[in-house]
Amino acid sequence: MELNKIENILEKYFQGETSIAEENELKEYFSSPNVAQHLKQYQPIFGYFSQVKEQKMTQEIPLQTKKRKVAWLSIAASIVILLGIGAFYYVSDNSTDNVVAKSELGTYDNPEEALAATQKALALLSNNVNVGIESVHYIKEYEQSKNKIFKQ
Amino acid sequence: MNQVVFIELINPFKDKVFRLAKRLLTSTEEAEDATQEVMVKLWNKKDNLDAYNNIEAVAMTMTKNYCLDQLKSKRADNLKIVHNNFTDRQPQLDKKIEDADSLEWVEKIIGQLPEQLQILIQLRDVEQYEFEEIAKIVNMNETAIRVALSRARKKIRESMVNTHSYGIK
């Protein structure tokens, strides 16, 4: 009975019509010690299938350690850059404070005094500008004489 | 997706990829290279992995294609991998030599089949995939797979019977 069943499954197996469960049954039968004599020739086939399935991948899979390095590198680089920018602002902030503190010119509390000081400063400025403009008059004279010659 | 999650994801089928590669490429070293190659390819695609609903099938398909490509380029170089060129790491001799011998015969017989049949035998008889899954991996319909598988199994049987009764009949 048992043997009949195995023979049936075996026939189906070679037709490619067995299910996984039936194939497992065959594997089990052929791995047992009491295999019928006339079926002994199939034993290595199923033995082989079971044996091969035991093979394992032994090597580690290298998962782009390079990429990880790049990631760490970029993190380190950005920290350095941030520190650099931070330090720059920190130092330069301090120094501008100092310049302002040093060049503090004071202020006037009295509006009249402030007006006078401003007028004085503006007069100084316009005097200097006038000195500059005086030399422009020479150019005007030069142009006049040029016009005489070329008779416009 | 980080490395730990990825390793967990590939662990269930890592060995299947390796065995399929070994079936086609014969040597353990080549198979290991192929497995690494496939896994690294998967890892590089890790951001799109969610798009596939069956990563194992994708991995097996990639393995199949990669190995066939390898074989093609090897053949173009007129170089054939012979099993004896590589040391076998598995300690086999502690088993009964006769057993090992007949198992080796099966390996040789399967190795003589066309690659397509080798792939089918590997996927069905060794890894025990359902026909539906095999169809996805090799891109064939189930009936064609059954027919091809039947042909492969009968060829194995024929050769085994010949070997078994060699010199008797």
PDB file of C-alpha atoms in Angstrom:
ATOM      1  CA  MET A   1       0.000   0.000   0.000  1.00  0.00           C
ATOM      2  CA  GLU A   2       2.680   2.431   1.124  1.00  0.00           C
ATOM      3  CA  LEU A   3       4.893   1.333  -1.735  1.00  0.00           C
ATOM      4  CA  ASN A   4       2.078   1.732  -4.227  1.00  0.00           C
ATOM      5  CA  LYS A   5       1.530   5.251  -3.101  1.00  0.00           C
ATOM      6  CA  ILE A   6       5.205   6.105  -3.398  1.00  0.00           C
ATOM      7  CA  GLU A   7       5.324   4.639  -6.886  1.00  0.00           C
ATOM      8  CA  ASN A   8       2.327   6.735  -7.863  1.00  0.00           C
ATOM      9  CA  ILE A   9       3.864   9.912  -6.535  1.00  0.00           C
ATOM     10  CA  LEU A  10       7.135   9.041  -8.229  1.00  0.00           C
ATOM     11  CA  GLU A  11       5.349   8.661 -11.568  1.00  0.00           C
ATOM     12  CA  LYS A  12       3.665  12.023 -11.039  1.00  0.00           C
ATOM     13  CA  TYR A  13       7.018  13.481 -10.057  1.00  0.00           C
ATOM     14  CA  PHE A  14       8.566  12.596 -13.370  1.00  0.00           C
ATOM     15  CA  GLN A  15       5.566  14.127 -15.137  1.00  0.00           C
ATOM     16  CA  GLY A  16       6.210  17.364 -13.258  1.00  0.00           C
ATOM     17  CA  GLU A  17       2.835  17.254 -11.556  1.00  0.00           C
ATOM     18  CA  THR A  18       3.663  16.776  -7.887  1.00  0.00           C
ATOM     19  CA  SER A  19       3.041  19.364  -5.202  1.00  0.00           C
ATOM     20  CA  ILE A  20       5.686  20.474  -2.744  1.00  0.00           C
ATOM     21  CA  ALA A  21       4.096  18.279  -0.082  1.00  0.00           C
ATOM     22  CA  GLU A  22       4.287  15.194  -2.282  1.00  0.00           C
ATOM     23  CA  GLU A  23       7.864  15.934  -3.149  1.00  0.00           C
ATOM     24  CA  ASN A  24       8.654  16.193   0.527  1.00  0.00           C
ATOM     25  CA  GLU A  25       7.037  12.814   1.009  1.00  0.00           C
ATOM     26  CA  LEU A  26       9.355  11.374  -1.615  1.00  0.00           C
ATOM     27  CA  LYS A  27      12.388  12.963   0.008  1.00  0.00           C
ATOM     28  CA  GLU A  28      11.369  11.569   3.338  1.00  0.00           C
ATOM     29  CA  TYR A  29      10.792   8.093   1.932  1.00  0.00           C
ATOM     30  CA  PHE A  30      14.117   7.999   0.155  1.00  0.00           C
ATOM     31  CA  SER A  31      15.990   9.215   3.185  1.00  0.00           C
ATOM     32  CA  SER A  32      14.616   6.338   5.281  1.00  0.00           C
ATOM     33  CA  PRO A  33      16.678   3.157   5.480  1.00  0.00           C
ATOM     34  CA  ASN A  34      14.057   0.778   4.069  1.00  0.00           C
ATOM     35  CA  VAL A  35      13.751   1.760   0.444  1.00  0.00           C
ATOM     36  CA  ALA A  36      12.378  -0.927  -1.858  1.00  0.00           C
ATOM     37  CA  GLN A  37      15.040  -2.607  -3.944  1.00  0.00           C
ATOM     38  CA  HIS A  38      13.740  -1.555  -7.335  1.00  0.00           C
ATOM     39  CA  LEU A  39      13.488   2.090  -6.177  1.00  0.00           C
ATOM     40  CA  LYS A  40      17.036   2.235  -4.780  1.00  0.00           C
ATOM     41  CA  GLN A  41      18.279   3.780  -7.997  1.00  0.00           C
ATOM     42  CA  TYR A  42      16.347   6.973  -7.267  1.00  0.00           C
ATOM     43  CA  GLN A  43      17.703   7.322  -3.793  1.00  0.00           C
ATOM     44  CA  PRO A  44      20.771   9.407  -4.699  1.00  0.00           C
ATOM     45  CA  ILE A  45      18.649  11.918  -6.592  1.00  0.00           C
ATOM     46  CA  PHE A  46      16.574  12.851  -3.576  1.00  0.00           C
ATOM     47  CA  GLY A  47      19.500  12.471  -1.253  1.00  0.00           C
ATOM     48  CA  TYR A  48      21.365  14.922  -3.400  1.00  0.00           C
ATOM     49  CA  PHE A  49      18.579  17.497  -3.334  1.00  0.00           C
ATOM     50  CA  SER A  50      18.447  17.410   0.453  1.00  0.00           C
ATOM     51  CA  GLN A  51      22.205  17.575   0.756  1.00  0.00           C
ATOM     52  CA  VAL A  52      22.639  20.489  -1.608  1.00  0.00           C
ATOM     53  CA  LYS A  53      20.098  22.512   0.311  1.00  0.00           C
ATOM     54  CA  GLU A  54      22.435  22.437   3.297  1.00  0.00           C
ATOM     55  CA  GLN A  55      25.036  24.535   1.524  1.00  0.00           C
ATOM     56  CA  LYS A  56      25.429  27.946   3.026  1.00  0.00           C
ATOM     57  CA  MET A  57      26.953  31.185   1.932  1.00  0.00           C
ATOM     58  CA  THR A  58      29.910  31.532   4.252  1.00  0.00           C
ATOM     59  CA  GLN A  59      31.322  34.843   3.161  1.00  0.00           C
ATOM     60  CA  GLU A  60      30.322  38.193   4.551  1.00  0.00           C
ATOM     61  CA  ILE A  61      28.603  40.531   2.169  1.00  0.00           C
ATOM     62  CA  PRO A  62      30.512  43.791   1.912  1.00  0.00           C
ATOM     63  CA  LEU A  63      27.865  46.475   1.994  1.00  0.00           C
ATOM     64  CA  GLN A  64      29.621  49.514   0.607  1.00  0.00           C
ATOM     65  CA  THR A  65      31.704  50.451   3.591  1.00  0.00           C
ATOM     66  CA  LYS A  66      33.065  53.077   1.228  1.00  0.00           C
ATOM     67  CA  LYS A  67      29.734  54.866   1.178  1.00  0.00           C
ATOM     68  CA  ARG A  68      29.608  54.889   4.937  1.00  0.00           C
ATOM     69  CA  LYS A  69      33.055  56.456   5.048  1.00  0.00           C
ATOM     70  CA  VAL A  70      31.911  59.184   2.686  1.00  0.00           C
ATOM     71  CA  ALA A  71      28.901  59.834   4.875  1.00  0.00           C
ATOM     72  CA  TRP A  72      31.052  60.121   7.984  1.00  0.00           C
ATOM     73  CA  LEU A  73      33.517  62.289   6.120  1.00  0.00           C
ATOM     74  CA  SER A  74      30.794  64.679   5.034  1.00  0.00           C
ATOM     75  CA  ILE A  75      29.433  64.863   8.569  1.00  0.00           C
ATOM     76  CA  ALA A  76      32.910  65.631   9.894  1.00  0.00           C
ATOM     77  CA  ALA A  77      33.492  68.189   7.147  1.00  0.00           C
ATOM     78  CA  SER A  78      30.214  69.988   7.820  1.00  0.00           C
ATOM     79  CA  ILE A  79      30.989  70.145  11.539  1.00  0.00           C
ATOM     80  CA  VAL A  80      34.380  71.676  10.764  1.00  0.00           C
ATOM     81  CA  ILE A  81      32.796  74.202   8.407  1.00  0.00           C
ATOM     82  CA  LEU A  82      30.119  75.105  10.945  1.00  0.00           C
ATOM     83  CA  LEU A  83      32.753  75.540  13.640  1.00  0.00           C
ATOM     84  CA  GLY A  84      34.795  77.669  11.271  1.00  0.00           C
ATOM     85  CA  ILE A  85      31.890  79.939  10.412  1.00  0.00           C
ATOM     86  CA  GLY A  86      30.889  80.138  14.061  1.00  0.00           C
ATOM     87  CA  ALA A  87      34.416  80.997  15.170  1.00  0.00           C
ATOM     88  CA  PHE A  88      34.737  83.611  12.417  1.00  0.00           C
ATOM     89  CA  TYR A  89      31.534  85.358  13.430  1.00  0.00           C
ATOM     90  CA  TYR A  90      32.413  85.112  17.084  1.00  0.00           C
ATOM     91  CA  VAL A  91      35.837  86.708  16.564  1.00  0.00           C
ATOM     92  CA  SER A  92      34.704  89.334  14.043  1.00  0.00           C
ATOM     93  CA  ASP A  93      31.728  90.321  16.236  1.00  0.00           C
ATOM     94  CA  ASN A  94      34.107  91.007  19.073  1.00  0.00           C
ATOM     95  CA  SER A  95      36.458  93.042  16.897  1.00  0.00           C
ATOM     96  CA  THR A  96      33.708  95.276  15.413  1.00  0.00           C
ATOM     97  CA  ASP A  97      32.475  95.921  18.912  1.00  0.00           C
ATOM     98  CA  ASN A  98      35.961  97.074  19.805  1.00  0.00           C
ATOM     99  CA  VAL A  99      36.245  99.371  16.782  1.00  0.00           C
ATOM    100  CA  VAL A 100      32.919 100.984  17.558  1.00  0.00           C
ATOM    101  CA  ALA A 101      33.914 101.331  21.189  1.00  0.00           C
ATOM    102  CA  LYS A 102      37.248 102.871  20.231  1.00  0.00           C
ATOM    103  CA  SER A 103      35.861 105.239  17.643  1.00  0.00           C
ATOM    104  CA  GLU A 104      33.061 106.446  19.878  1.00  0.00           C
ATOM    105  CA  LEU A 105      32.936 110.179  19.150  1.00  0.00           C
ATOM    106  CA  GLY A 106      30.488 111.176  21.789  1.00  0.00           C
ATOM    107  CA  THR A 107      27.175 112.893  21.412  1.00  0.00           C
ATOM    108  CA  TYR A 108      25.572 116.238  22.181  1.00  0.00           C
ATOM    109  CA  ASP A 109      22.805 116.682  24.670  1.00  0.00           C
ATOM    110  CA  ASN A 110      22.040 120.297  23.743  1.00  0.00           C
ATOM    111  CA  PRO A 111      20.323 120.724  20.298  1.00  0.00           C
ATOM    112  CA  GLU A 112      21.856 124.210  19.749  1.00  0.00           C
ATOM    113  CA  GLU A 113      25.319 122.941  20.376  1.00  0.00           C
ATOM    114  CA  ALA A 114      24.650 120.073  18.015  1.00  0.00           C
ATOM    115  CA  LEU A 115      23.419 122.457  15.314  1.00  0.00           C
ATOM    116  CA  ALA A 116      26.530 124.583  15.661  1.00  0.00           C
ATOM    117  CA  ALA A 117      28.804 121.606  15.494  1.00  0.00           C
ATOM    118  CA  THR A 118      26.985 120.253  12.458  1.00  0.00           C
ATOM    119  CA  GLN A 119      27.139 123.599  10.663  1.00  0.00           C
ATOM    120  CA  LYS A 120      30.816 123.791  11.422  1.00  0.00           C
ATOM    121  CA  ALA A 121      31.387 120.366  10.047  1.00  0.00           C
ATOM    122  CA  LEU A 122      29.324 121.089   6.898  1.00  0.00           C
ATOM    123  CA  ALA A 123      31.185 124.395   6.357  1.00  0.00           C
ATOM    124  CA  LEU A 124      34.465 122.559   6.574  1.00  0.00           C
ATOM    125  CA  LEU A 125      33.224 120.083   4.027  1.00  0.00           C
ATOM    126  CA  SER A 126      31.955 122.735   1.570  1.00  0.00           C
ATOM    127  CA  ASN A 127      35.184 124.742   1.878  1.00  0.00           C
ATOM    128  CA  ASN A 128      37.126 121.692   0.862  1.00  0.00           C
ATOM    129  CA  VAL A 129      34.742 121.014  -2.000  1.00  0.00           C
ATOM    130  CA  ASN A 130      35.110 124.639  -3.191  1.00  0.00           C
ATOM    131  CA  VAL A 131      38.867 124.259  -3.240  1.00  0.00           C
ATOM    132  CA  GLY A 132      38.330 121.358  -5.571  1.00  0.00           C
ATOM    133  CA  ILE A 133      35.899 123.280  -7.767  1.00  0.00           C
ATOM    134  CA  GLU A 134      38.293 126.281  -8.130  1.00  0.00           C
ATOM    135  CA  SER A 135      40.593 124.169 -10.221  1.00  0.00           C
ATOM    136  CA  VAL A 136      37.694 123.303 -12.479  1.00  0.00           C
ATOM    137  CA  HIS A 137      37.579 127.020 -13.529  1.00  0.00           C
ATOM    138  CA  TYR A 138      40.881 126.579 -15.329  1.00  0.00           C
ATOM    139  CA  ILE A 139      39.253 124.039 -17.550  1.00  0.00           C
ATOM    140  CA  LYS A 140      36.535 126.559 -18.405  1.00  0.00           C
ATOM    141  CA  GLU A 141      39.167 129.095 -19.540  1.00  0.00           C
ATOM    142  CA  TYR A 142      40.887 126.465 -21.571  1.00  0.00           C
ATOM    143  CA  GLU A 143      37.644 125.702 -23.305  1.00  0.00           C
ATOM    144  CA  GLN A 144      37.042 129.355 -24.096  1.00  0.00           C
ATOM    145  CA  SER A 145      40.393 129.681 -25.835  1.00  0.00           C
ATOM    146  CA  LYS A 146      39.740 126.476 -27.698  1.00  0.00           C
ATOM    147  CA  ASN A 147      36.444 127.865 -28.936  1.00  0.00           C
ATOM    148  CA  LYS A 148      38.223 131.029 -30.171  1.00  0.00           C
ATOM    149  CA  ILE A 149      40.605 128.993 -32.269  1.00  0.00           C
ATOM    150  CA  PHE A 150      38.117 126.624 -33.760  1.00  0.00           C
ATOM    151  CA  LYS A 151      35.470 129.308 -34.229  1.00  0.00           C
ATOM    152  CA  GLN A 152      32.367 127.518 -33.601  1.00  0.00           C
TER     153      GLN A 152
ATOM    154  CA  MET B   1      16.967  51.586   5.181  1.00  0.00           C
ATOM    155  CA  ASN B   2      20.070  50.869   7.198  1.00  0.00           C
ATOM    156  CA  GLN B   3      22.454  47.950   7.024  1.00  0.00           C
ATOM    157  CA  VAL B   4      20.907  45.956   9.839  1.00  0.00           C
ATOM    158  CA  VAL B   5      17.431  46.087   8.325  1.00  0.00           C
ATOM    159  CA  PHE B   6      18.835  45.163   4.938  1.00  0.00           C
ATOM    160  CA  ILE B   7      20.781  42.190   6.283  1.00  0.00           C
ATOM    161  CA  GLU B   8      17.639  40.970   8.005  1.00  0.00           C
ATOM    162  CA  LEU B   9      15.748  41.363   4.766  1.00  0.00           C
ATOM    163  CA  ILE B  10      18.182  39.326   2.684  1.00  0.00           C
ATOM    164  CA  ASN B  11      19.007  36.678   5.265  1.00  0.00           C
ATOM    165  CA  PRO B  12      16.118  34.336   4.394  1.00  0.00           C
ATOM    166  CA  PHE B  13      17.142  34.013   0.746  1.00  0.00           C
ATOM    167  CA  LYS B  14      20.859  34.749   0.820  1.00  0.00           C
ATOM    168  CA  ASP B  15      21.736  31.041   0.786  1.00  0.00           C
ATOM    169  CA  LYS B  16      19.236  30.313  -1.965  1.00  0.00           C
ATOM    170  CA  VAL B  17      20.923  32.926  -4.131  1.00  0.00           C
ATOM    171  CA  PHE B  18      24.270  31.347  -3.334  1.00  0.00           C
ATOM    172  CA  ARG B  19      23.094  27.833  -4.197  1.00  0.00           C
ATOM    173  CA  LEU B  20      21.524  28.913  -7.473  1.00  0.00           C
ATOM    174  CA  ALA B  21      24.768  30.695  -8.368  1.00  0.00           C
ATOM    175  CA  LYS B  22      26.737  27.594  -7.428  1.00  0.00           C
ATOM    176  CA  ARG B  23      24.478  25.405  -9.525  1.00  0.00           C
ATOM    177  CA  LEU B  24      25.185  27.518 -12.584  1.00  0.00           C
ATOM    178  CA  LEU B  25      28.766  28.611 -11.974  1.00  0.00           C
ATOM    179  CA  THR B  26      29.950  25.370 -10.363  1.00  0.00           C
ATOM    180  CA  SER B  27      32.707  26.852  -8.234  1.00  0.00           C
ATOM    181  CA  THR B  28      32.123  28.015  -4.686  1.00  0.00           C
ATOM    182  CA  GLU B  29      34.256  31.109  -5.118  1.00  0.00           C
ATOM    183  CA  GLU B  30      32.473  32.235  -8.249  1.00  0.00           C
ATOM    184  CA  ALA B  31      29.147  31.637  -6.535  1.00  0.00           C
ATOM    185  CA  GLU B  32      30.205  33.723  -3.553  1.00  0.00           C
ATOM    186  CA  ASP B  33      31.257  36.530  -5.855  1.00  0.00           C
ATOM    187  CA  ALA B  34      27.945  36.335  -7.648  1.00  0.00           C
ATOM    188  CA  THR B  35      26.022  36.421  -4.371  1.00  0.00           C
ATOM    189  CA  GLN B  36      27.946  39.445  -3.204  1.00  0.00           C
ATOM    190  CA  GLU B  37      27.380  41.126  -6.526  1.00  0.00           C
ATOM    191  CA  VAL B  38      23.627  40.565  -6.388  1.00  0.00           C
ATOM    192  CA  MET B  39      23.364  41.704  -2.774  1.00  0.00           C
ATOM    193  CA  VAL B  40      25.372  44.833  -3.408  1.00  0.00           C
ATOM    194  CA  LYS B  41      23.138  45.598  -6.385  1.00  0.00           C
ATOM    195  CA  LEU B  42      20.111  45.194  -4.152  1.00  0.00           C
ATOM    196  CA  TRP B  43      21.725  47.369  -1.493  1.00  0.00           C
ATOM    197  CA  ASN B  44      22.347  50.109  -4.037  1.00  0.00           C
ATOM    198  CA  LYS B  45      18.691  49.966  -4.977  1.00  0.00           C
ATOM    199  CA  LYS B  46      17.642  49.986  -1.345  1.00  0.00           C
ATOM    200  CA  ASP B  47      15.595  53.150  -1.628  1.00  0.00           C
ATOM    201  CA  ASN B  48      13.392  51.633  -4.304  1.00  0.00           C
ATOM    202  CA  LEU B  49      13.064  48.176  -2.790  1.00  0.00           C
ATOM    203  CA  ASP B  50       9.578  48.904  -1.484  1.00  0.00           C
ATOM    204  CA  ALA B  51       8.387  49.116  -5.071  1.00  0.00           C
ATOM    205  CA  TYR B  52       8.916  45.366  -5.490  1.00  0.00           C
ATOM    206  CA  ASN B  53       6.385  43.228  -3.706  1.00  0.00           C
ATOM    207  CA  ASN B  54       8.566  40.133  -3.782  1.00  0.00           C
ATOM    208  CA  ILE B  55      12.198  40.975  -3.189  1.00  0.00           C
ATOM    209  CA  GLU B  56      13.221  37.327  -3.030  1.00  0.00           C
ATOM    210  CA  ALA B  57      11.928  36.691  -6.544  1.00  0.00           C
ATOM    211  CA  VAL B  58      13.707  39.818  -7.749  1.00  0.00           C
ATOM    212  CA  ALA B  59      16.931  38.646  -6.148  1.00  0.00           C
ATOM    213  CA  MET B  60      16.624  35.194  -7.701  1.00  0.00           C
ATOM    214  CA  THR B  61      15.957  36.691 -11.123  1.00  0.00           C
ATOM    215  CA  MET B  62      18.965  38.965 -10.759  1.00  0.00           C
ATOM    216  CA  THR B  63      21.082  35.990  -9.749  1.00  0.00           C
ATOM    217  CA  LYS B  64      19.908  33.948 -12.703  1.00  0.00           C
ATOM    218  CA  ASN B  65      20.633  36.741 -15.150  1.00  0.00           C
ATOM    219  CA  TYR B  66      23.972  37.572 -13.587  1.00  0.00           C
ATOM    220  CA  CYS B  67      25.149  33.956 -13.709  1.00  0.00           C
ATOM    221  CA  LEU B  68      24.018  33.449 -17.295  1.00  0.00           C
ATOM    222  CA  ASP B  69      25.882  36.640 -18.228  1.00  0.00           C
ATOM    223  CA  GLN B  70      28.950  35.348 -16.435  1.00  0.00           C
ATOM    224  CA  LEU B  71      28.761  32.050 -18.291  1.00  0.00           C
ATOM    225  CA  LYS B  72      28.352  33.847 -21.583  1.00  0.00           C
ATOM    226  CA  SER B  73      31.429  35.981 -21.031  1.00  0.00           C
ATOM    227  CA  LYS B  74      33.397  32.968 -19.814  1.00  0.00           C
ATOM    228  CA  ARG B  75      32.468  31.090 -22.938  1.00  0.00           C
ATOM    229  CA  ALA B  76      33.450  33.991 -25.121  1.00  0.00           C
ATOM    230  CA  ASP B  77      36.872  33.753 -23.522  1.00  0.00           C
ATOM    231  CA  ASN B  78      36.874  30.078 -24.356  1.00  0.00           C
ATOM    232  CA  LEU B  79      37.201  29.326 -20.679  1.00  0.00           C
ATOM    233  CA  LYS B  80      35.147  26.674 -19.075  1.00  0.00           C
ATOM    234  CA  ILE B  81      34.918  26.267 -15.359  1.00  0.00           C
ATOM    235  CA  VAL B  82      35.740  22.740 -14.376  1.00  0.00           C
ATOM    236  CA  HIS B  83      34.742  21.649 -10.959  1.00  0.00           C
ATOM    237  CA  ASN B  84      38.070  19.970 -10.244  1.00  0.00           C
ATOM    238  CA  ASN B  85      39.875  23.287 -10.527  1.00  0.00           C
ATOM    239  CA  PHE B  86      38.461  24.423  -7.249  1.00  0.00           C
ATOM    240  CA  THR B  87      38.815  22.987  -3.844  1.00  0.00           C
ATOM    241  CA  ASP B  88      35.634  21.902  -2.176  1.00  0.00           C
ATOM    242  CA  ARG B  89      35.349  23.278   1.309  1.00  0.00           C
ATOM    243  CA  GLN B  90      32.732  20.824   2.470  1.00  0.00           C
ATOM    244  CA  PRO B  91      34.166  17.841   4.270  1.00  0.00           C
ATOM    245  CA  GLN B  92      32.560  15.067   2.318  1.00  0.00           C
ATOM    246  CA  LEU B  93      34.902  12.185   2.845  1.00  0.00           C
ATOM    247  CA  ASP B  94      33.803  11.566   6.378  1.00  0.00           C
ATOM    248  CA  LYS B  95      30.601  10.226   4.901  1.00  0.00           C
ATOM    249  CA  LYS B  96      30.416   6.861   3.280  1.00  0.00           C
ATOM    250  CA  ILE B  97      32.420   7.164   0.107  1.00  0.00           C
ATOM    251  CA  GLU B  98      29.919   5.226  -1.885  1.00  0.00           C
ATOM    252  CA  ASP B  99      27.123   7.564  -0.893  1.00  0.00           C
ATOM    253  CA  ALA B 100      29.175  10.588  -1.729  1.00  0.00           C
ATOM    254  CA  ASP B 101      30.050   9.029  -5.020  1.00  0.00           C
ATOM    255  CA  SER B 102      26.500   8.504  -6.156  1.00  0.00           C
ATOM    256  CA  LEU B 103      25.539  11.993  -4.956  1.00  0.00           C
ATOM    257  CA  GLU B 104      28.386  13.364  -6.995  1.00  0.00           C
ATOM    258  CA  TRP B 105      27.005  11.482  -9.937  1.00  0.00           C
ATOM    259  CA  VAL B 106      23.729  13.304  -9.555  1.00  0.00           C
ATOM    260  CA  GLU B 107      25.600  16.593  -9.449  1.00  0.00           C
ATOM    261  CA  LYS B 108      27.445  15.708 -12.640  1.00  0.00           C
ATOM    262  CA  ILE B 109      24.287  14.629 -14.387  1.00  0.00           C
ATOM    263  CA  ILE B 110      22.493  17.823 -13.446  1.00  0.00           C
ATOM    264  CA  GLY B 111      25.535  19.782 -14.541  1.00  0.00           C
ATOM    265  CA  GLN B 112      25.173  18.318 -18.015  1.00  0.00           C
ATOM    266  CA  LEU B 113      21.633  19.588 -18.425  1.00  0.00           C
ATOM    267  CA  PRO B 114      20.996  22.853 -20.293  1.00  0.00           C
ATOM    268  CA  GLU B 115      21.174  25.880 -17.997  1.00  0.00           C
ATOM    269  CA  GLN B 116      17.458  26.593 -18.164  1.00  0.00           C
ATOM    270  CA  LEU B 117      16.693  23.093 -16.865  1.00  0.00           C
ATOM    271  CA  GLN B 118      19.383  23.393 -14.196  1.00  0.00           C
ATOM    272  CA  ILE B 119      17.742  26.570 -12.960  1.00  0.00           C
ATOM    273  CA  LEU B 120      14.343  24.874 -12.799  1.00  0.00           C
ATOM    274  CA  ILE B 121      15.698  21.832 -10.965  1.00  0.00           C
ATOM    275  CA  GLN B 122      17.488  24.096  -8.517  1.00  0.00           C
ATOM    276  CA  LEU B 123      14.445  26.257  -7.844  1.00  0.00           C
ATOM    277  CA  ARG B 124      11.940  23.422  -7.584  1.00  0.00           C
ATOM    278  CA  ASP B 125      13.704  20.319  -6.315  1.00  0.00           C
ATOM    279  CA  VAL B 126      16.281  21.981  -4.110  1.00  0.00           C
ATOM    280  CA  GLU B 127      14.728  25.237  -2.981  1.00  0.00           C
ATOM    281  CA  GLN B 128      11.148  23.980  -3.295  1.00  0.00           C
ATOM    282  CA  TYR B 129       9.602  27.101  -4.695  1.00  0.00           C
ATOM    283  CA  GLU B 130       5.969  26.938  -5.790  1.00  0.00           C
ATOM    284  CA  PHE B 131       5.406  26.991  -9.540  1.00  0.00           C
ATOM    285  CA  GLU B 132       3.853  30.420  -9.228  1.00  0.00           C
ATOM    286  CA  GLU B 133       7.069  31.811  -7.729  1.00  0.00           C
ATOM    287  CA  ILE B 134       9.275  30.058 -10.275  1.00  0.00           C
ATOM    288  CA  ALA B 135       7.155  31.583 -13.027  1.00  0.00           C
ATOM    289  CA  LYS B 136       7.974  35.028 -11.666  1.00  0.00           C
ATOM    290  CA  ILE B 137      11.682  34.301 -11.378  1.00  0.00           C
ATOM    291  CA  VAL B 138      12.295  32.761 -14.780  1.00  0.00           C
ATOM    292  CA  ASN B 139       9.523  34.611 -16.587  1.00  0.00           C
ATOM    293  CA  MET B 140       7.844  31.513 -18.053  1.00  0.00           C
ATOM    294  CA  ASN B 141       4.291  30.265 -17.672  1.00  0.00           C
ATOM    295  CA  GLU B 142       3.555  27.450 -15.270  1.00  0.00           C
ATOM    296  CA  THR B 143       2.669  24.835 -17.874  1.00  0.00           C
ATOM    297  CA  ALA B 144       5.923  25.399 -19.710  1.00  0.00           C
ATOM    298  CA  ILE B 145       7.776  25.088 -16.418  1.00  0.00           C
ATOM    299  CA  ARG B 146       6.065  21.779 -15.610  1.00  0.00           C
ATOM    300  CA  VAL B 147       6.863  20.383 -19.046  1.00  0.00           C
ATOM    301  CA  ALA B 148      10.507  21.482 -18.858  1.00  0.00           C
ATOM    302  CA  LEU B 149      10.844  20.200 -15.321  1.00  0.00           C
ATOM    303  CA  SER B 150       9.425  16.832 -16.316  1.00  0.00           C
ATOM    304  CA  ARG B 151      11.938  16.666 -19.150  1.00  0.00           C
ATOM    305  CA  ALA B 152      14.802  17.511 -16.783  1.00  0.00           C
ATOM    306  CA  ARG B 153      13.727  14.939 -14.196  1.00  0.00           C
ATOM    307  CA  LYS B 154      13.368  12.217 -16.810  1.00  0.00           C
ATOM    308  CA  LYS B 155      16.809  12.991 -18.157  1.00  0.00           C
ATOM    309  CA  ILE B 156      18.240  12.704 -14.673  1.00  0.00           C
ATOM    310  CA  ARG B 157      16.420   9.412 -14.168  1.00  0.00           C
ATOM    311  CA  GLU B 158      17.642   8.067 -17.474  1.00  0.00           C
ATOM    312  CA  SER B 159      21.249   8.899 -16.709  1.00  0.00           C
ATOM    313  CA  MET B 160      20.941   7.566 -13.169  1.00  0.00           C
ATOM    314  CA  VAL B 161      19.493   4.274 -14.342  1.00  0.00           C
ATOM    315  CA  ASN B 162      22.253   3.969 -16.894  1.00  0.00           C
ATOM    316  CA  THR B 163      24.869   4.626 -14.261  1.00  0.00           C
ATOM    317  CA  HIS B 164      23.200   2.414 -11.715  1.00  0.00           C
ATOM    318  CA  SER B 165      22.982  -0.618 -13.957  1.00  0.00           C
ATOM    319  CA  TYR B 166      26.206   0.022 -15.791  1.00  0.00           C
ATOM    320  CA  GLY B 167      27.741  -3.277 -16.816  1.00  0.00           C
ATOM    321  CA  ILE B 168      24.751  -5.268 -15.611  1.00  0.00           C
ATOM    322  CA  LYS B 169      22.464  -4.867 -18.581  1.00  0.00           C
TER     323      LYS B 169
END
